[in-house]
């Protein structure tokens, strides 16, 4: 019985840890987007470059977030 309680506790702890890691990835995603917008305003990038860089970043981040949730 004690072993079952310990295993359930460990599973809940790891579930919370993985959820926190996912939240950190989402926060990083927002900061990267903010940096892309900031950099484009300072360098005067064409809108096509801005949209392309966000599209590429979105593709990579969705791929990694999807892999992490499996």
PDB file of C-alpha atoms in Angstrom:
ATOM      1  CA  UNK A   1       0.000   0.000   0.000  1.00  0.00           C
ATOM      2  CA  UNK A   2       2.806   2.383   0.886  1.00  0.00           C
ATOM      3  CA  UNK A   3       4.544   1.596  -2.406  1.00  0.00           C
ATOM      4  CA  UNK A   4       1.381   2.463  -4.346  1.00  0.00           C
ATOM      5  CA  UNK A   5       1.061   5.783  -2.508  1.00  0.00           C
ATOM      6  CA  UNK A   6       4.708   6.599  -3.230  1.00  0.00           C
ATOM      7  CA  UNK A   7       4.340   5.712  -6.910  1.00  0.00           C
ATOM      8  CA  UNK A   8       1.227   7.868  -7.257  1.00  0.00           C
ATOM      9  CA  UNK A   9       3.042  10.724  -5.527  1.00  0.00           C
ATOM     10  CA  UNK A  10       5.994  10.400  -7.899  1.00  0.00           C
ATOM     11  CA  UNK A  11       3.711  10.329 -10.927  1.00  0.00           C
ATOM     12  CA  UNK A  12       1.915  13.473  -9.767  1.00  0.00           C
ATOM     13  CA  UNK A  13       5.230  15.200  -9.089  1.00  0.00           C
ATOM     14  CA  UNK A  14       6.551  14.373 -12.575  1.00  0.00           C
ATOM     15  CA  UNK A  15       3.258  15.433 -14.171  1.00  0.00           C
ATOM     16  CA  UNK A  16       3.560  18.832 -12.480  1.00  0.00           C
ATOM     17  CA  UNK A  17       7.202  19.082 -13.509  1.00  0.00           C
ATOM     18  CA  UNK A  18       6.387  18.396 -17.160  1.00  0.00           C
ATOM     19  CA  UNK A  19       3.512  20.903 -17.059  1.00  0.00           C
ATOM     20  CA  UNK A  20       5.884  23.539 -15.681  1.00  0.00           C
ATOM     21  CA  UNK A  21       8.415  22.818 -18.444  1.00  0.00           C
ATOM     22  CA  UNK A  22       5.670  23.237 -21.033  1.00  0.00           C
ATOM     23  CA  UNK A  23       4.666  26.568 -19.453  1.00  0.00           C
ATOM     24  CA  UNK A  24       8.277  27.735 -19.662  1.00  0.00           C
ATOM     25  CA  UNK A  25       8.383  26.819 -23.359  1.00  0.00           C
ATOM     26  CA  UNK A  26       5.211  28.827 -23.975  1.00  0.00           C
ATOM     27  CA  UNK A  27       6.669  31.806 -22.079  1.00  0.00           C
ATOM     28  CA  UNK A  28       9.869  31.546 -24.134  1.00  0.00           C
ATOM     29  CA  UNK A  29       7.748  31.481 -27.287  1.00  0.00           C
ATOM     30  CA  UNK A  30       6.109  34.775 -26.321  1.00  0.00           C
ATOM     31  CA  UNK A  31       9.481  36.378 -25.574  1.00  0.00           C
ATOM     32  CA  UNK A  32      10.924  35.253 -28.923  1.00  0.00           C
ATOM     33  CA  UNK A  33       7.906  36.682 -30.760  1.00  0.00           C
ATOM     34  CA  UNK A  34       8.318  39.949 -28.871  1.00  0.00           C
ATOM     35  CA  UNK A  35      12.009  40.033 -29.836  1.00  0.00           C
ATOM     36  CA  UNK A  36      11.180  39.387 -33.508  1.00  0.00           C
ATOM     37  CA  UNK A  37       8.757  42.323 -33.517  1.00  0.00           C
ATOM     38  CA  UNK A  38      11.262  44.545 -31.686  1.00  0.00           C
ATOM     39  CA  UNK A  39      14.102  43.638 -34.064  1.00  0.00           C
ATOM     40  CA  UNK A  40      11.942  44.237 -37.118  1.00  0.00           C
ATOM     41  CA  UNK A  41      11.005  47.701 -35.888  1.00  0.00           C
ATOM     42  CA  UNK A  42      14.665  48.648 -35.322  1.00  0.00           C
ATOM     43  CA  UNK A  43      16.074  47.236 -38.569  1.00  0.00           C
ATOM     44  CA  UNK A  44      13.217  48.210 -40.889  1.00  0.00           C
ATOM     45  CA  UNK A  45      12.687  44.697 -42.215  1.00  0.00           C
ATOM     46  CA  UNK A  46      10.203  44.194 -45.028  1.00  0.00           C
ATOM     47  CA  UNK A  47       6.917  42.695 -43.894  1.00  0.00           C
ATOM     48  CA  UNK A  48       7.630  39.510 -45.878  1.00  0.00           C
ATOM     49  CA  UNK A  49      10.747  38.852 -43.802  1.00  0.00           C
ATOM     50  CA  UNK A  50       8.856  39.474 -40.564  1.00  0.00           C
ATOM     51  CA  UNK A  51       6.010  37.146 -41.530  1.00  0.00           C
ATOM     52  CA  UNK A  52       8.468  34.525 -42.791  1.00  0.00           C
ATOM     53  CA  UNK A  53      10.539  34.568 -39.605  1.00  0.00           C
ATOM     54  CA  UNK A  54       7.427  34.219 -37.432  1.00  0.00           C
ATOM     55  CA  UNK A  55       6.151  31.387 -39.644  1.00  0.00           C
ATOM     56  CA  UNK A  56       9.455  29.504 -39.389  1.00  0.00           C
ATOM     57  CA  UNK A  57       9.598  29.988 -35.618  1.00  0.00           C
ATOM     58  CA  UNK A  58       5.961  28.868 -35.241  1.00  0.00           C
ATOM     59  CA  UNK A  59       6.656  25.731 -37.268  1.00  0.00           C
ATOM     60  CA  UNK A  60       9.611  24.763 -35.098  1.00  0.00           C
ATOM     61  CA  UNK A  61       7.943  25.625 -31.788  1.00  0.00           C
ATOM     62  CA  UNK A  62       4.746  23.721 -32.634  1.00  0.00           C
ATOM     63  CA  UNK A  63       6.820  20.701 -33.600  1.00  0.00           C
ATOM     64  CA  UNK A  64       8.742  20.722 -30.306  1.00  0.00           C
ATOM     65  CA  UNK A  65       5.676  21.462 -28.163  1.00  0.00           C
ATOM     66  CA  UNK A  66       3.775  18.647 -29.851  1.00  0.00           C
ATOM     67  CA  UNK A  67       6.636  16.206 -29.228  1.00  0.00           C
ATOM     68  CA  UNK A  68       6.805  17.233 -25.575  1.00  0.00           C
ATOM     69  CA  UNK A  69       3.116  16.554 -24.988  1.00  0.00           C
ATOM     70  CA  UNK A  70       3.193  12.954 -26.294  1.00  0.00           C
TER      71      UNK A  70
END
